[in-house]
Amino acid sequence: MPSSAITVRLLKEENPSTKNIVSPYLGKDYHKLVQECLQQGRLFEDANFPAESQSLGYDQLGPFSENTRGIKWKRPQEICQSPQFICEDMKWTDVCQGELGNCWFLAAAASLTQYPLLKERVVPPQQSFESGYAGIFHFQFWQYGEWVDVVVDDRLPVKDGKLVFVSSAQKSEFWAALLEKAYAKLNGSYEALGGGFMNEAFVDFTGGLGETVKLKEPPPNLFYLLQKAVKKKSLMGAFIQAQSQSQIENQTPEGLVKGHAYSIIATWEIQKNSKKISLLRLRNPWGRVEWKGNWSDDSALWSEVDPEIRQKLQVRSEDGEFWIQMEDFLRFFDILEVCNLTPESVTEESAHLWKTNTFCGRWVGHSAGGCRTYKDTFWTNPQFLVTLTEQDEEKHGKCTLLVSLMQKNRRQGRAKGRDFLSVGFEIYQVPKEFDNKMCASERRDLFSTLESVASCSFMVERDVTGRYQLPPGQYLLIPSTFQPHQESDFILRIFTEKQHKLMEIDCEIRANENVFKEPALKGTMEEFTAHFARLSGQDKEISPEELQRIMMQITFKHPHLKTNGFSLDICRLLVKMADLNSNGKLQLEEFRKLWSKIKEWEKIFTKYDKDRSGAMDVQELRLALEAAGFTLNNRLIESLCQKYGNTVRQVYFDSFLSCLAYLVCVFEQCRAMDKNKDGVIGISKQEWLQLLRLN
């Protein structure tokens, strides 16, 4: 017997690899622009990041700020004679801080110079002020799962003849200043770069995963983790927190600078009197001012070390680099930042490289559930299943799991008063019965029984990361904002030592038998026939206009059904759903079936209007649709919430009926496509989207 239900299975499509693809930012192709400028004999002027006040900032560097008075925009040849993009080679001493509080960016840029392959990706070669010069330069950054190529003109902010922001120790060199300008463009303005974390720039330079460690609460095996990070080619930095703005960049008696980001470039263990001493090699991006304590350049402790080791490690020069003992590092420094690189970033084969996975998602409408404190909505957040199958090489029975949750495009919104949200995530042990609970209502009911095995603190930062040691198994990962109803795009990334699986938990697309089954009608057929005669008039048919009048009269008498007036479009859709004769009107039997459905849907609407406001919250829409016989995937639920929900995330009764009538029409067409009559059709995503647009 043919099934009256219908399941839609979207066929998997081959996704071409995008790891080496770089997209032109804002559609501006560097090579085309260079050719255009050379052919026209002009220097490039960037209309997307003009040499005007809005590119400087919006508050402290805003158009009417005292700080921006006297600033002019000049090209390098107007600042010095014979400017060069790079003098000899890019060195970490090239990067000098200007009047912007972005030492986090400087430290990351300085670290970048020590990794030739990373450096050439961010700062493409063959750029100069000589052959082929057109006043345009370009740089490449990783942005939320893809690489983008950002072009800028070379007009730079200058005050009293000097660059206002980043400059080079060699005054004729401009790669660092232009890199900063490109990064400012990517983030909306120079001022948007104020106040950040080194990891943010590390991640944008490499596509890696940023990790933060509080050094006053260090993990017991921190030095071992740093050794592994060096082997994995990770970028690392640390800083001493300043207690006030006035303390930033103050020097301590030990030769360290507060509020200043240091790069960590090496580790070493020295054997001394049967004891191992753990050392870290740090670099001050200023290229001067060094640690004066144990194992500093001039420390007497070096005289007790094997001459061959001393020759290899000790460097006596004021170059900003120094060794520091692990105990002193933990004593003086507060925050450690590590950027774990992907295999694509390292570009070399190694057994030490991470295994990675990425997913782009959104908190929007029905899926913006807030943290677990909000029990009624937390379950509506996006959910992911992480499968750890193989323990680490150390054979301690655990798997290393790094989780990164990153907000997208929030720094760019600062000028409009939109900044980072407080975000975090929870990790739960997955019970065996969870695999069979694919309906939203079933999964919701299981939430009270889930056991949390890990979580991260909610933080107002772009990237929130946690490192966990978990036994092999399946885990439920739920990212969320702290407050419900806060909308944002996010990117979720997983790094593990060994192979793992990451999948979004989603529902199949299905309409069950109840969707197409005719509900029982209250009262007798004679009563309904008489009622139909009164409503339909002389032609004995109900038109969309007549249905509109009927629905307006009924909802007027029932304040628990809030509407926007039942538009003719909604009434035409309801008529279309039941119009077997396709004449645009409903006869007695057609209207009886429609009316039975409307009454059935009214009961569902009333059930999920929990506060009796006359409207349903969009976060209940998935459950209401499920009660009506539809299980839908996350993407379709999102589009339905946007289409039928209002600006305050509510669905009115007329919109609810419209949504259900729309779905009935879609799935009727799906049933018509079921040639085998087995209740299942397989179509491509493109065909499915086309089908949705036709209704």
XYZ file of C-alpha atoms in Angstrom:
695
model
C 0.000 0.000 0.000
C 1.553 3.352 -1.015
C 2.583 5.598 1.854
C 0.661 8.822 2.356
C 3.702 10.375 4.069
C 6.574 11.850 2.070
C 10.267 12.197 2.950
C 12.622 14.467 1.016
C 16.265 13.413 0.903
C 18.675 16.023 -0.390
C 21.366 14.476 -2.529
C 24.932 15.162 -1.431
C 26.913 17.366 -3.733
C 30.638 17.323 -4.284
C 32.171 20.457 -2.814
C 35.328 21.575 -4.611
C 38.302 22.265 -2.341
C 38.557 25.935 -1.409
C 41.662 25.865 0.761
C 43.834 27.591 -1.874
C 41.152 29.937 -3.191
C 41.506 33.629 -2.325
C 38.497 35.888 -2.918
C 38.908 39.573 -3.766
C 37.580 41.564 -0.798
C 34.554 43.678 -1.797
C 35.037 42.313 -5.322
C 38.170 44.426 -5.941
C 40.679 42.461 -8.014
C 44.219 43.679 -7.370
C 45.748 42.718 -10.721
C 42.890 44.246 -12.753
C 43.083 47.485 -10.771
C 46.857 47.713 -11.296
C 46.437 47.318 -15.053
C 43.649 49.899 -15.173
C 45.728 52.459 -13.266
C 48.831 51.872 -15.398
C 46.847 52.147 -18.641
C 45.161 55.353 -17.476
C 48.378 56.810 -16.051
C 46.939 57.447 -12.583
C 47.545 56.342 -9.007
C 44.905 54.215 -7.321
C 42.469 55.856 -4.902
C 40.453 53.461 -2.767
C 36.796 54.504 -2.710
C 35.998 51.717 -0.208
C 38.495 53.069 2.338
C 38.976 56.711 1.375
C 41.633 59.068 2.687
C 39.034 60.745 4.865
C 38.044 60.988 8.526
C 35.629 58.029 8.529
C 38.529 55.702 7.771
C 40.328 56.909 10.897
C 37.486 56.170 13.284
C 34.188 57.047 14.900
C 34.882 58.193 18.509
C 38.376 58.957 19.809
C 39.500 59.134 16.180
C 36.173 60.463 14.890
C 35.744 63.412 12.506
C 35.498 66.023 15.286
C 38.028 64.497 17.688
C 40.950 66.527 18.966
C 43.138 63.502 18.233
C 42.609 63.752 14.471
C 43.378 67.449 14.075
C 46.309 68.074 11.800
C 46.243 64.616 10.246
C 46.875 64.563 6.517
C 46.977 61.662 4.096
C 50.178 61.308 2.103
C 51.754 58.750 -0.174
C 55.168 57.346 0.833
C 57.059 59.386 -1.762
C 55.594 62.510 -0.105
C 56.914 61.347 3.281
C 60.471 60.358 2.384
C 62.841 60.038 -0.535
C 63.095 56.672 -2.305
C 60.423 54.762 -0.356
C 60.643 50.976 -0.374
C 57.989 48.386 0.302
C 60.536 46.080 2.010
C 64.141 47.017 2.784
C 66.273 43.905 2.248
C 63.901 41.558 4.108
C 60.946 41.675 6.491
C 62.246 41.587 10.079
C 60.434 41.622 13.384
C 62.295 44.816 14.302
C 60.583 46.571 11.373
C 57.297 46.988 13.256
C 57.120 50.114 15.445
C 53.994 51.167 17.301
C 52.291 54.474 16.603
C 49.505 56.341 18.414
C 47.024 53.467 18.209
C 46.575 51.002 21.097
C 47.046 47.940 18.917
C 50.245 46.342 20.206
C 48.354 43.035 19.876
C 48.409 43.554 16.118
C 52.053 44.657 16.144
C 53.226 41.614 18.093
C 51.386 39.281 15.713
C 52.814 41.083 12.661
C 56.318 40.899 14.131
C 55.923 37.161 14.809
C 54.743 36.659 11.250
C 58.136 37.771 9.906
C 59.756 34.686 11.446
C 57.694 32.286 9.301
C 58.563 32.777 5.607
C 55.652 30.756 4.191
C 53.056 32.506 6.382
C 54.667 35.861 5.697
C 54.453 35.447 1.928
C 50.787 34.464 2.158
C 49.797 37.576 4.122
C 52.190 39.923 2.336
C 52.315 38.741 -1.286
C 55.719 39.270 -2.945
C 56.473 41.329 -6.053
C 55.146 44.596 -4.625
C 57.239 47.740 -4.805
C 57.390 51.485 -5.426
C 59.404 50.927 -8.580
C 58.473 48.812 -11.599
C 54.716 48.641 -12.117
C 53.948 51.044 -9.241
C 50.343 52.302 -9.349
C 49.727 53.479 -5.787
C 48.026 50.189 -4.867
C 49.076 47.285 -2.620
C 47.358 44.115 -1.458
C 47.400 41.754 1.532
C 45.669 38.491 2.319
C 43.781 37.619 5.508
C 41.796 34.649 6.708
C 38.226 35.639 7.466
C 35.819 33.099 8.937
C 36.686 30.120 6.799
C 38.035 31.767 3.657
C 40.994 33.829 2.507
C 40.352 37.324 1.186
C 42.643 39.640 -0.774
C 42.382 43.235 0.501
C 43.574 46.106 -1.703
C 44.464 49.567 -0.368
C 45.909 52.705 -1.836
C 49.140 53.933 -0.243
C 47.806 57.199 1.177
C 48.725 57.012 4.876
C 47.759 59.193 7.887
C 50.582 61.627 8.674
C 50.953 64.244 11.405
C 53.879 66.673 11.687
C 55.559 64.818 8.842
C 55.479 61.419 10.597
C 53.249 58.379 10.231
C 50.516 58.460 12.879
C 50.177 54.726 13.293
C 52.506 51.763 12.608
C 55.861 52.593 11.077
C 59.136 50.808 10.399
C 62.435 51.235 12.201
C 63.757 51.993 8.707
C 61.925 55.198 7.836
C 61.895 54.472 4.100
C 60.116 51.094 4.573
C 56.297 50.885 4.374
C 55.126 47.250 4.330
C 54.068 47.366 8.006
C 52.124 50.634 7.663
C 50.310 49.359 4.576
C 49.580 45.997 6.224
C 47.993 47.873 9.133
C 45.926 49.965 6.726
C 44.616 46.852 4.965
C 43.714 45.311 8.334
C 41.991 48.544 9.385
C 39.969 48.462 6.158
C 38.968 44.870 6.837
C 37.727 45.892 10.301
C 36.024 49.149 9.334
C 38.509 51.785 10.530
C 41.832 52.334 12.294
C 40.026 52.954 15.568
C 38.302 49.578 15.334
C 41.763 48.026 15.881
C 42.047 49.583 19.333
C 41.951 47.012 22.139
C 42.288 43.446 20.981
C 44.107 40.193 21.528
C 47.182 38.931 19.738
C 45.340 35.751 18.873
C 42.790 37.674 16.855
C 45.495 38.878 14.474
C 47.289 35.507 14.620
C 44.099 33.800 13.468
C 43.508 36.315 10.675
C 47.099 35.914 9.478
C 47.045 32.119 9.453
C 43.559 30.620 9.611
C 44.659 28.912 12.833
C 42.769 28.418 16.086
C 43.494 30.825 18.928
C 43.815 29.572 22.508
C 44.171 31.643 25.709
C 45.735 30.439 28.970
C 45.510 32.338 32.273
C 49.009 32.022 33.675
C 47.949 32.546 37.282
C 45.919 29.336 36.913
C 48.201 27.352 34.559
C 47.612 23.732 33.595
C 50.130 21.439 35.355
C 51.723 20.346 32.063
C 52.051 23.825 30.549
C 55.706 23.542 29.505
C 54.969 20.236 27.777
C 52.073 21.905 25.927
C 54.397 24.722 24.862
C 56.941 22.214 23.582
C 54.239 20.526 21.528
C 53.054 23.914 20.271
C 56.562 24.676 19.005
C 56.640 21.337 17.182
C 53.275 22.127 15.599
C 54.651 25.495 14.394
C 52.144 27.361 16.590
C 52.401 31.136 16.962
C 52.578 32.188 20.615
C 52.571 35.365 22.659
C 52.183 36.546 26.243
C 51.588 39.794 28.125
C 51.483 41.365 31.571
C 48.119 42.916 32.341
C 48.198 46.612 33.189
C 46.003 47.646 36.121
C 45.114 50.955 34.497
C 45.453 52.789 31.194
C 48.326 54.842 32.619
C 50.336 51.675 33.337
C 50.273 50.467 29.743
C 53.826 50.180 28.390
C 55.374 51.062 31.767
C 58.602 49.153 32.379
C 59.022 47.013 35.486
C 62.327 46.917 37.439
C 62.913 43.509 35.819
C 62.880 45.008 32.319
C 59.417 43.859 31.284
C 56.720 46.081 29.785
C 53.162 46.043 31.119
C 50.225 45.732 28.733
C 52.694 44.780 26.029
C 52.469 41.687 23.832
C 55.604 39.498 23.679
C 56.153 36.723 21.149
C 57.254 33.259 22.311
C 59.555 31.697 19.732
C 61.317 28.710 21.335
C 61.575 26.356 24.309
C 64.593 24.615 25.823
C 65.430 22.420 28.789
C 68.794 22.738 30.535
C 70.174 20.070 32.867
C 71.659 21.744 35.974
C 72.682 19.838 39.100
C 70.454 16.853 38.280
C 67.535 19.201 37.809
C 65.823 20.193 34.557
C 65.302 23.915 34.049
C 62.604 24.892 31.559
C 63.355 27.997 29.485
C 61.249 30.052 27.066
C 62.617 32.365 24.387
C 60.621 35.643 24.288
C 60.782 38.598 21.930
C 59.794 42.198 22.572
C 58.345 43.606 19.314
C 60.012 46.930 20.111
C 63.337 45.244 19.332
C 64.753 46.597 22.603
C 64.093 46.549 26.371
C 64.849 43.077 27.723
C 64.370 40.913 30.795
C 67.044 41.489 33.462
C 66.469 38.469 35.679
C 67.628 34.839 35.687
C 68.804 33.547 32.293
C 68.727 37.018 30.732
C 71.469 37.877 28.233
C 73.974 38.872 30.944
C 72.862 36.469 33.667
C 75.671 34.783 35.621
C 73.731 31.506 35.389
C 75.024 30.976 31.847
C 78.529 30.393 33.231
C 77.247 27.186 34.851
C 76.032 25.760 31.557
C 77.919 23.494 29.183
C 79.926 25.805 26.838
C 78.447 24.232 23.717
C 74.899 24.856 24.961
C 75.842 28.355 26.120
C 77.283 29.137 22.708
C 74.051 27.980 21.090
C 71.596 29.759 23.372
C 73.170 32.862 24.902
C 73.007 35.984 22.720
C 74.337 39.197 24.229
C 72.723 42.012 22.281
C 69.958 44.549 22.812
C 67.696 42.957 20.203
C 64.556 42.462 22.279
C 65.047 38.671 22.528
C 65.780 36.868 25.792
C 65.445 33.585 27.680
C 63.296 33.410 30.795
C 62.836 30.547 33.249
C 59.370 28.978 33.335
C 58.884 29.872 36.999
C 59.654 33.548 36.321
C 57.446 33.521 33.242
C 54.513 32.314 35.344
C 55.361 34.790 38.092
C 55.436 37.919 35.951
C 53.202 37.228 32.953
C 49.408 36.963 33.118
C 48.103 35.758 29.758
C 49.468 33.304 27.194
C 48.042 33.217 23.686
C 48.633 30.326 21.293
C 47.572 30.128 17.660
C 47.374 26.478 16.606
C 47.925 26.231 12.867
C 45.969 24.146 10.384
C 47.788 21.795 7.993
C 47.032 24.278 5.189
C 48.759 27.084 7.122
C 51.884 25.065 7.882
C 52.100 23.814 4.273
C 54.331 20.879 5.172
C 53.826 17.232 6.047
C 54.133 16.474 9.747
C 52.841 13.882 12.185
C 52.370 16.705 14.688
C 49.734 18.641 12.728
C 46.180 19.033 13.985
C 43.125 17.346 12.478
C 40.544 20.081 11.892
C 36.892 20.656 11.074
C 34.852 23.824 10.515
C 31.169 24.727 10.475
C 29.556 28.106 9.749
C 26.258 28.770 11.520
C 23.884 31.422 12.842
C 21.938 32.296 15.924
C 18.797 33.787 14.461
C 15.176 33.884 15.543
C 14.248 30.363 16.551
C 17.881 29.279 17.146
C 19.011 32.162 19.402
C 18.309 30.318 22.629
C 20.803 31.828 25.078
C 22.835 29.890 27.681
C 21.608 26.897 29.690
C 20.213 29.205 32.395
C 17.328 29.809 29.984
C 15.894 26.306 30.118
C 12.874 27.019 27.908
C 14.972 28.162 24.956
C 18.501 26.721 25.407
C 17.592 23.555 23.510
C 16.778 25.612 20.394
C 20.454 26.606 19.872
C 22.395 24.946 17.032
C 23.652 21.515 18.117
C 26.658 19.524 16.926
C 27.730 15.930 17.379
C 31.476 15.429 17.916
C 32.782 11.868 17.667
C 36.227 11.142 19.160
C 37.373 7.698 18.110
C 41.099 7.479 18.910
C 43.076 8.539 21.979
C 46.219 10.696 21.761
C 49.695 9.268 21.224
C 50.451 9.598 24.950
C 48.034 6.684 25.543
C 46.526 8.260 28.662
C 43.078 7.129 27.551
C 42.012 10.640 26.564
C 41.570 12.689 23.391
C 42.703 16.303 23.150
C 39.808 18.434 21.915
C 40.172 22.123 21.044
C 36.911 23.976 20.416
C 36.789 27.491 19.000
C 33.625 29.595 18.779
C 34.099 32.778 16.773
C 31.634 35.622 16.214
C 31.604 36.946 12.688
C 31.840 40.570 11.559
C 31.235 42.129 15.003
C 34.340 44.360 15.214
C 33.278 45.991 11.947
C 30.014 47.070 13.605
C 31.595 49.135 16.372
C 31.005 52.397 14.526
C 27.269 51.606 14.603
C 27.254 50.670 18.283
C 27.370 46.918 17.654
C 30.179 45.085 19.406
C 31.028 41.557 20.468
C 28.379 39.538 22.277
C 29.016 37.346 25.303
C 29.319 33.817 23.858
C 30.336 30.343 24.998
C 29.463 26.668 24.660
C 28.552 23.518 26.579
C 29.705 19.944 25.936
C 27.518 17.006 27.018
C 27.971 13.273 27.093
C 25.602 11.847 24.499
C 23.295 9.045 25.715
C 22.792 6.119 23.358
C 19.092 6.863 22.956
C 19.917 10.318 21.560
C 20.777 8.822 18.155
C 17.172 7.759 17.624
C 15.645 11.041 18.759
C 15.590 13.034 15.536
C 12.397 14.991 16.242
C 12.892 18.346 17.946
C 10.361 17.592 20.705
C 12.094 14.310 21.574
C 15.515 15.939 21.782
C 14.121 18.774 23.902
C 12.718 16.292 26.405
C 16.134 14.611 26.688
C 17.937 17.819 27.634
C 17.074 17.597 31.315
C 18.867 14.229 31.477
C 22.094 15.262 29.693
C 25.310 15.274 31.720
C 27.648 18.220 31.142
C 31.286 17.120 30.827
C 32.867 20.462 29.876
C 32.040 24.100 29.271
C 33.779 27.401 28.723
C 33.249 30.733 30.420
C 31.079 33.122 28.451
C 33.220 36.012 27.257
C 32.742 39.225 25.289
C 35.426 38.362 22.745
C 35.524 37.531 19.071
C 36.944 34.061 19.655
C 36.212 31.866 22.681
C 38.295 28.691 22.868
C 38.579 25.726 25.210
C 41.005 22.791 25.493
C 39.646 19.532 26.889
C 40.824 15.998 27.602
C 37.923 13.593 27.014
C 37.641 9.811 26.637
C 36.757 8.511 23.163
C 33.027 8.749 22.541
C 30.229 10.946 21.238
C 29.648 14.437 22.592
C 26.953 17.039 22.088
C 28.387 20.521 21.547
C 26.042 23.502 21.916
C 27.333 27.030 21.139
C 25.221 29.955 22.320
C 25.084 33.603 23.236
C 24.675 34.300 26.948
C 21.322 36.055 26.507
C 18.536 34.598 24.351
C 17.280 36.425 21.232
C 20.763 37.792 20.386
C 21.442 37.202 16.710
C 24.830 36.747 15.082
C 26.728 34.623 12.594
C 29.357 32.335 14.057
C 31.997 29.853 12.998
C 32.653 26.700 15.037
C 35.976 24.882 14.691
C 37.288 21.635 16.112
C 40.979 20.649 16.413
C 42.062 17.183 17.613
C 45.318 15.228 17.746
C 43.695 12.280 15.984
C 40.852 11.964 13.488
C 37.351 12.979 14.562
C 33.897 13.591 13.098
C 31.799 16.750 13.349
C 28.202 16.986 12.151
C 25.348 19.360 12.760
C 22.360 17.669 14.364
C 19.476 18.219 12.009
C 16.062 16.796 11.192
C 15.055 15.026 8.030
C 12.591 16.798 5.747
C 9.285 14.975 6.081
C 5.521 15.397 6.074
C 3.756 12.556 7.864
C 0.318 11.017 7.244
C -1.472 13.583 9.421
C -0.618 16.365 6.985
C -2.701 14.758 4.248
C -5.318 13.088 6.424
C -8.681 14.796 6.669
C -9.544 15.710 10.282
C -12.935 14.811 11.724
C -15.531 17.565 11.456
C -17.455 18.639 14.522
C -21.221 18.482 14.121
C -23.256 16.860 11.367
C -22.801 17.222 7.634
C -26.287 18.747 7.456
C -25.258 21.506 9.842
C -22.106 22.251 7.895
C -23.965 22.258 4.554
C -26.406 24.812 5.903
C -23.572 26.886 7.231
C -21.790 26.733 3.868
C -24.939 27.910 2.083
C -25.046 31.019 4.278
C -21.375 31.812 3.640
C -21.030 31.021 -0.071
C -23.861 33.100 -1.554
C -25.655 32.417 -4.818
C -22.754 30.763 -6.671
C -22.328 28.158 -3.895
C -18.552 28.682 -3.901
C -16.102 30.407 -1.570
C -13.672 32.801 -3.260
C -10.465 34.133 -1.639
C -12.273 37.435 -0.998
C -15.120 35.619 0.765
C -12.664 33.522 2.749
C -10.897 36.715 3.816
C -14.171 38.154 5.107
C -14.983 34.910 6.957
C -11.587 34.745 8.640
C -11.713 38.419 9.655
C -15.126 37.942 11.277
C -14.066 34.835 13.178
C -10.735 36.156 14.483
C -12.426 39.426 15.512
C -14.588 37.389 17.897
C -11.574 35.442 19.248
C -8.933 37.717 20.844
C -6.663 34.705 21.426
C -6.001 34.731 17.662
C -3.951 37.803 16.786
C -3.640 38.587 13.056
C -2.378 41.182 10.628
C -5.725 41.224 8.858
C -5.618 38.074 6.691
C -4.301 39.420 3.424
C -5.774 38.255 0.129
C -2.466 36.525 -0.651
C -2.880 34.328 2.437
C -6.480 33.545 1.545
C -5.525 32.685 -2.045
C -2.898 30.258 -0.676
C -5.437 28.614 1.637
C -7.866 28.265 -1.259
C -5.112 26.850 -3.490
C -4.321 24.212 -0.872
C -7.864 22.770 -1.025
C -8.868 23.684 -4.595
C -9.057 20.278 -6.271
C -10.846 21.695 -9.326
C -8.210 24.423 -9.790
C -10.842 27.073 -10.508
C -9.715 29.449 -7.754
C -12.801 28.829 -5.590
C -13.960 26.220 -3.102
C -17.073 24.136 -3.381
C -18.751 22.450 -0.423
C -16.490 19.403 -0.070
C -13.333 21.408 -0.705
C -14.298 24.026 1.862
C -15.175 21.321 4.417
C -11.681 19.859 4.148
C -10.045 23.294 4.406
C -12.188 24.277 7.369
C -11.344 21.052 9.198
C -7.648 21.764 8.703
C -7.982 25.362 9.887
C -9.701 24.239 13.104
C -7.004 21.594 13.658
C -4.252 24.179 13.166
C -6.033 26.641 15.438
C -5.750 24.130 18.298
C -2.023 23.736 17.662
C -1.529 27.493 17.536
C -3.371 27.967 20.822
C -1.313 25.221 22.490
C 1.997 26.847 21.593
C 0.850 30.378 22.399
C 1.869 29.683 25.978
C 1.443 33.189 27.338
C -2.003 33.566 25.702
C -0.854 36.716 23.955
C -2.524 35.753 20.684
C 0.873 35.182 19.039
C 3.379 32.336 19.015
C 7.094 32.816 19.684
C 9.252 31.819 16.695
C 11.275 29.532 18.977
C 8.111 27.412 19.352
C 7.420 27.338 15.616
C 9.478 24.165 15.033
C 7.470 22.310 17.714
C 4.159 23.633 16.369
C 5.019 22.541 12.825
C 6.044 19.151 14.159
C 2.656 18.860 15.906
C 1.034 19.597 12.529
C 2.978 16.713 10.936
C 6.113 18.418 9.543
C 9.719 17.686 10.510
C 11.999 20.150 8.764
C 15.727 20.785 8.595
C 17.391 23.747 10.281
C 17.829 25.782 7.112
C 14.145 25.557 6.194
C 13.029 26.387 9.740
C 15.282 29.452 9.673
C 13.785 30.694 6.393
C 10.218 30.082 7.647
C 10.911 32.056 10.834
C 12.254 34.952 8.788
C 9.354 34.808 6.348
C 6.475 34.413 8.803
C 7.848 35.940 12.012
C 7.519 39.661 12.721
C 10.156 42.098 13.977
C 9.653 41.008 17.601
C 10.025 37.295 16.785
C 6.331 36.434 16.927
C 4.105 34.527 14.538
C 0.482 35.689 14.257
C -2.362 33.295 13.521
C -2.792 34.334 9.894
C 0.948 33.931 9.265
C 0.854 30.511 10.932
C -1.957 29.357 8.642
C -0.090 30.788 5.654
C 3.064 28.896 6.648
C 1.188 25.597 6.984
C -0.697 26.049 3.708
C 2.616 26.820 1.991
C 4.170 23.618 3.351
C 1.156 21.518 2.351
C 1.465 22.786 -1.226
C 5.216 22.071 -1.266
C 4.832 18.523 -0.009
C 1.887 17.813 -2.323
C 4.276 18.528 -5.188
C 6.843 16.252 -3.535
C 4.277 13.446 -3.414
C 3.605 13.990 -7.111
C 7.341 13.500 -7.729
C 7.300 10.144 -5.885
C 7.151 7.896 -8.955
C 7.886 4.725 -6.977
C 5.161 5.502 -4.449
C 7.475 4.471 -1.615
C 7.154 7.764 0.264
C 10.716 8.933 -0.452
C 12.150 11.250 -3.098
C 15.776 12.203 -3.655
C 16.448 15.634 -5.164
C 19.374 18.034 -5.327
C 19.570 21.075 -3.071
C 19.074 23.268 -6.110
C 15.875 21.419 -7.086
C 14.633 21.666 -3.514
C 15.244 25.411 -3.382
C 13.498 25.821 -6.718
C 10.530 23.852 -5.393
C 10.328 26.102 -2.329
C 10.368 29.227 -4.511
C 7.472 28.015 -6.625
C 5.077 28.140 -3.681
